[in-house]
Tab-separated table of C-alpha atoms in Angstrom:
chain	number	residue	atom	x	y	z
T	191	UNK	CA	136.596	99.316	77.999
T	192	UNK	CA	136.123	100.979	81.372
T	193	UNK	CA	136.306	104.748	81.712
T	194	UNK	CA	135.090	107.270	84.230
T	195	UNK	CA	134.978	111.040	84.364
T	196	UNK	CA	135.628	111.893	87.963
T	197	UNK	CA	136.676	114.898	90.049
T	198	UNK	CA	140.294	116.132	90.050
T	199	UNK	CA	142.250	116.821	93.251
T	200	UNK	CA	139.767	119.473	94.366
T	201	UNK	CA	136.196	120.351	93.284
T	202	UNK	CA	136.376	121.528	89.648
T	203	UNK	CA	134.738	124.501	88.022
T	204	UNK	CA	133.918	123.305	84.533
T	205	UNK	CA	137.061	121.166	84.323
T	206	UNK	CA	137.316	117.636	82.983
T	207	UNK	CA	139.297	114.604	84.041
T	208	UNK	CA	139.240	111.262	82.255
T	209	UNK	CA	140.375	108.163	84.095
T	210	UNK	CA	140.928	104.669	82.728
T	211	UNK	CA	140.335	101.703	84.976
T	212	UNK	CA	143.432	99.778	86.020
T	213	UNK	CA	144.037	97.078	85.026
T	214	UNK	CA	142.739	98.002	81.567
T	215	UNK	CA	140.041	95.726	80.190
T	216	UNK	CA	137.748	95.749	77.186
T	217	UNK	CA	134.079	95.470	78.050
T	218	UNK	CA	133.289	95.237	74.327
T	219	UNK	CA	135.245	91.991	73.899
T	220	UNK	CA	134.071	90.647	77.244
T	221	UNK	CA	130.395	91.284	76.497
T	222	UNK	CA	130.515	89.836	72.992
T	223	UNK	CA	132.307	86.737	74.272
T	224	UNK	CA	129.763	86.117	77.024
T	225	UNK	CA	126.883	86.606	74.610
T	226	UNK	CA	128.340	84.052	72.194
T	227	UNK	CA	128.893	81.370	74.838
T	228	UNK	CA	125.613	81.680	76.730
T	229	UNK	CA	122.185	80.424	75.588
T	230	UNK	CA	120.149	83.239	74.136
T	231	UNK	CA	117.189	84.058	71.968
T	232	UNK	CA	117.672	86.335	68.981
T	233	UNK	CA	115.158	88.904	70.088
T	234	UNK	CA	114.881	92.408	68.734
T	235	UNK	CA	115.629	93.783	72.196
T	236	UNK	CA	118.909	91.870	72.402
T	237	UNK	CA	119.981	92.977	68.936
T	238	UNK	CA	119.159	96.580	69.756
T	239	UNK	CA	121.133	96.362	72.999
T	240	UNK	CA	124.159	94.882	71.225
T	241	UNK	CA	124.026	97.544	68.534
T	242	UNK	CA	123.828	100.263	71.177
T	243	UNK	CA	126.819	98.821	73.063
T	244	UNK	CA	128.801	98.687	69.826
T	245	UNK	CA	128.055	102.358	69.123
T	246	UNK	CA	129.074	103.341	72.657
T	247	UNK	CA	132.336	101.387	72.396
T	248	UNK	CA	133.156	103.155	69.131
T	249	UNK	CA	132.543	106.497	70.790
T	250	UNK	CA	134.814	105.510	73.683
T	251	UNK	CA	137.574	104.694	71.207
T	252	UNK	CA	136.981	108.034	69.476
T	253	UNK	CA	137.416	109.714	72.838
T	254	UNK	CA	140.657	107.867	73.584
T	255	UNK	CA	142.000	108.778	70.152
T	256	UNK	CA	141.141	112.416	70.828
T	257	UNK	CA	143.213	112.527	74.024
T	258	UNK	CA	146.242	110.781	72.538
T	259	UNK	CA	149.403	112.852	72.190
T	260	UNK	CA	148.112	115.453	74.682
T	261	UNK	CA	150.368	114.248	77.522
T	262	UNK	CA	147.377	113.911	79.840
T	263	UNK	CA	146.155	117.346	78.768
T	264	UNK	CA	149.396	119.277	79.249
T	265	UNK	CA	149.982	120.078	75.564
T	266	UNK	CA	146.362	119.992	74.384
T	267	UNK	CA	145.528	122.866	72.043
T	268	UNK	CA	142.255	124.791	72.096
T	269	UNK	CA	141.061	122.824	69.068
T	270	UNK	CA	141.971	119.524	70.721
T	271	UNK	CA	140.160	120.460	73.923
T	272	UNK	CA	137.109	121.371	71.870
T	273	UNK	CA	137.199	118.005	70.081
T	274	UNK	CA	137.657	116.184	73.375
T	275	UNK	CA	134.724	118.043	74.908
T	276	UNK	CA	132.535	117.064	71.953
T	277	UNK	CA	133.588	113.432	72.340
T	278	UNK	CA	132.859	113.586	76.078
T	279	UNK	CA	129.392	115.001	75.553
T	280	UNK	CA	128.680	112.377	72.894
T	281	UNK	CA	129.510	109.504	75.245
T	282	UNK	CA	127.795	111.118	78.229
T	283	UNK	CA	124.524	111.160	76.332
T	284	UNK	CA	124.207	107.377	76.581
T	285	UNK	CA	124.221	107.356	80.391
T	286	UNK	CA	122.414	110.636	80.958
T	287	UNK	CA	120.099	110.471	83.959
T	288	UNK	CA	121.281	107.075	85.173
T	289	UNK	CA	122.167	106.888	88.892
T	290	UNK	CA	125.797	106.615	89.952
T	291	UNK	CA	126.726	102.929	90.190
T	292	UNK	CA	128.939	102.544	93.273
T	293	UNK	CA	129.868	98.973	92.368
T	294	UNK	CA	131.294	100.089	89.016
T	295	UNK	CA	132.841	103.181	90.562
T	296	UNK	CA	134.703	101.157	93.196
T	297	UNK	CA	138.335	100.575	92.262
T	298	UNK	CA	141.473	102.358	91.095
T	299	UNK	CA	141.390	104.641	88.043
T	300	UNK	CA	144.429	105.975	86.161
T	301	UNK	CA	144.403	109.550	84.868
T	302	UNK	CA	144.450	109.739	81.066
T	303	UNK	CA	143.476	113.382	80.473
T	304	UNK	CA	142.539	116.468	82.471
T	305	UNK	CA	141.800	120.153	82.041
T	306	UNK	CA	141.839	120.860	85.794
T	307	UNK	CA	144.353	123.630	86.669
T	308	UNK	CA	145.302	122.039	90.002
T	309	UNK	CA	146.529	118.954	88.125
T	310	UNK	CA	147.954	120.658	85.035
T	311	UNK	CA	150.152	122.839	87.238
T	312	UNK	CA	151.925	119.674	88.406
T	313	UNK	CA	152.601	118.621	84.813
T	314	UNK	CA	153.797	122.129	83.936
T	315	UNK	CA	156.177	122.162	86.899
T	316	UNK	CA	157.595	118.768	85.923
T	317	UNK	CA	158.102	119.959	82.333
T	318	UNK	CA	159.975	123.096	83.422
T	319	UNK	CA	161.894	121.940	86.479
T	320	UNK	CA	164.659	119.348	85.990
T	321	UNK	CA	164.505	118.373	89.663
T	322	UNK	CA	160.812	117.418	89.714
T	323	UNK	CA	158.972	114.504	88.093
T	324	UNK	CA	155.306	113.519	88.070
T	325	UNK	CA	154.525	109.864	87.483
T	326	UNK	CA	151.140	108.172	87.327
T	327	UNK	CA	148.081	109.773	88.915
T	328	UNK	CA	145.226	107.642	90.186
T	329	UNK	CA	141.879	107.984	91.890
T	330	UNK	CA	140.844	105.179	94.192
T	331	UNK	CA	137.178	104.865	95.118
T	332	UNK	CA	136.261	102.720	98.127
T	333	UNK	CA	132.487	102.359	97.966
T	334	UNK	CA	131.579	98.805	96.957
T	335	UNK	CA	129.728	98.000	100.196
T	336	UNK	CA	128.232	101.472	100.620
T	337	UNK	CA	124.767	102.699	99.667
T	338	UNK	CA	125.217	106.454	99.300
T	339	UNK	CA	128.902	107.340	99.209
T	340	UNK	CA	132.335	106.255	100.330
T	341	UNK	CA	135.965	107.347	100.321
T	342	UNK	CA	137.982	108.754	97.444
T	343	UNK	CA	141.780	108.935	97.451
T	344	UNK	CA	143.712	110.967	94.896
T	345	UNK	CA	147.132	109.357	94.441
T	346	UNK	CA	149.984	111.275	92.806
T	347	UNK	CA	153.309	109.522	92.220
T	348	UNK	CA	156.186	112.015	92.067
T	349	UNK	CA	159.955	112.133	92.384
T	350	UNK	CA	163.096	114.225	92.704
T	351	UNK	CA	165.721	112.744	90.340
T	352	UNK	CA	168.953	111.432	91.906
T	353	UNK	CA	167.414	111.680	95.386
T	354	UNK	CA	164.381	109.446	94.892
T	355	UNK	CA	163.514	106.619	92.522
T	356	UNK	CA	162.419	107.617	89.019
T	357	UNK	CA	158.700	108.508	88.669
T	358	UNK	CA	157.656	106.745	91.884
T	359	UNK	CA	159.986	108.247	94.460
T	360	UNK	CA	157.146	109.331	96.745
T	361	UNK	CA	153.365	109.448	96.932
T	362	UNK	CA	151.069	112.406	97.541
T	363	UNK	CA	147.710	111.206	98.829
T	364	UNK	CA	144.635	113.461	99.067
T	365	UNK	CA	141.786	111.749	100.915
T	366	UNK	CA	138.130	112.735	101.039
T	367	UNK	CA	134.729	111.354	101.902
T	368	UNK	CA	131.981	111.655	99.318
T	369	UNK	CA	128.206	111.441	99.374
T	370	UNK	CA	125.852	111.103	96.423
T	371	UNK	CA	123.460	114.058	96.313
T	372	UNK	CA	121.867	113.438	92.900
T	373	UNK	CA	122.222	111.337	89.751
T	374	UNK	CA	125.046	113.597	88.553
T	375	UNK	CA	126.490	115.133	91.709
T	376	UNK	CA	128.597	114.014	94.629
T	377	UNK	CA	129.573	116.061	97.672
T	378	UNK	CA	133.254	115.916	98.616
T	379	UNK	CA	134.550	116.511	102.124
T	380	UNK	CA	138.344	116.561	102.008
T	381	UNK	CA	140.051	115.279	105.135
T	382	UNK	CA	143.827	115.222	104.778
T	383	UNK	CA	146.874	115.376	102.540
T	384	UNK	CA	149.563	112.769	103.109
T	385	UNK	CA	153.120	112.342	101.830
T	386	UNK	CA	154.266	108.740	102.114
T	387	UNK	CA	155.985	105.767	100.436
T	388	UNK	CA	159.339	107.487	99.978
T	389	UNK	CA	161.721	105.366	97.897
T	390	UNK	CA	165.306	106.549	98.125
T	391	UNK	CA	167.453	106.357	94.983
T	392	UNK	CA	170.507	104.130	94.844
T	393	UNK	CA	172.691	107.249	94.605
T	394	UNK	CA	171.355	108.652	97.872
T	395	UNK	CA	171.584	105.276	99.569
T	396	UNK	CA	175.232	105.049	98.533
T	397	UNK	CA	175.840	108.509	99.969
T	398	UNK	CA	174.175	107.751	103.293
T	399	UNK	CA	175.542	104.236	103.645
T	400	UNK	CA	178.385	103.467	101.196
T	401	UNK	CA	178.453	99.829	100.127
T	402	UNK	CA	182.246	99.608	100.461
T	403	UNK	CA	182.045	100.473	104.159
T	404	UNK	CA	180.287	98.629	106.972
T	405	UNK	CA	176.860	100.172	107.434
T	406	UNK	CA	176.618	101.721	110.862
T	407	UNK	CA	173.560	101.642	113.064
T	408	UNK	CA	173.088	105.378	112.474
T	409	UNK	CA	173.153	105.096	108.672
T	410	UNK	CA	170.641	102.249	108.754
T	411	UNK	CA	168.396	104.254	111.058
T	412	UNK	CA	168.522	107.210	108.672
T	413	UNK	CA	167.519	105.035	105.719
T	414	UNK	CA	164.735	103.423	107.723
T	415	UNK	CA	163.428	106.823	108.836
T	416	UNK	CA	163.297	108.106	105.260
T	417	UNK	CA	161.552	104.998	103.961
T	418	UNK	CA	158.895	105.046	106.677
T	419	UNK	CA	158.440	108.831	106.762
T	420	UNK	CA	154.808	109.899	106.623
T	421	UNK	CA	153.513	113.462	106.869
T	422	UNK	CA	149.803	114.143	107.319
T	423	UNK	CA	148.189	117.563	106.892
T	424	UNK	CA	144.507	117.985	107.836
T	425	UNK	CA	142.337	119.767	105.274
T	426	UNK	CA	139.574	122.103	106.462
T	427	UNK	CA	136.182	122.891	104.989
T	428	UNK	CA	137.505	125.225	102.227
T	429	UNK	CA	138.649	122.115	100.359
T	430	UNK	CA	135.147	120.662	100.264
T	431	UNK	CA	132.241	121.178	97.926
T	432	UNK	CA	129.898	119.726	95.364
T	433	UNK	CA	131.251	118.370	92.097
T	434	UNK	CA	129.805	116.690	89.029
T	435	UNK	CA	130.429	113.046	88.224
T	436	UNK	CA	129.189	113.096	84.615
T	437	UNK	CA	129.013	109.354	84.065
T	438	UNK	CA	130.518	105.982	84.685
T	439	UNK	CA	130.363	103.003	82.408
T	440	UNK	CA	131.954	99.607	82.088
């Protein structure tokens, strides 16, 4: 099972975000399988390592159970948040002091739970407003070939019902560079916010270019403009800062 606790859209102040690697995989099953099929000696060190991995995997499952039914943190009660925090601290203890592994960090991670206000406000808006939807949220780290940092992209899939496709009508992309400053800290330098990948709903397409009528050059140009629309907004220094990357494990 691969999990990471990584920064939300902007540097947090005591907030938590839990991301699951996509596609989901179980390191517990993978490790046990490789150990059974490879030559090995039944040493005390190996047995201790396997026992430790088993304990960690159980704690990961406890953590995932704790965040279930919270709608990614939106409806989490104070008691639930307390239980989740305890589960987080319990798992963090196994990787405490280890350096950030950029190879493991590299990839796309799907948000499973957060307590960050800048993310929760999106969920709250979607719950209250019938014309706004928030789909999957990801963080993409590009750092496999780097030695001390890389690029992080926060990806938010959102939509406006009837105008855009359900859940994935458009994409909000927040890009930043990051540098490792210690075993537990990275420095984020946000660069830009982008709105892209707009997918028009069938209803809006029918309104712009009705299927029963020949599609004119103008209507096709309008559809093409919407689909390829891309807005970029530079982000200044106020959006930058140091944040904690508690741990990463696979």
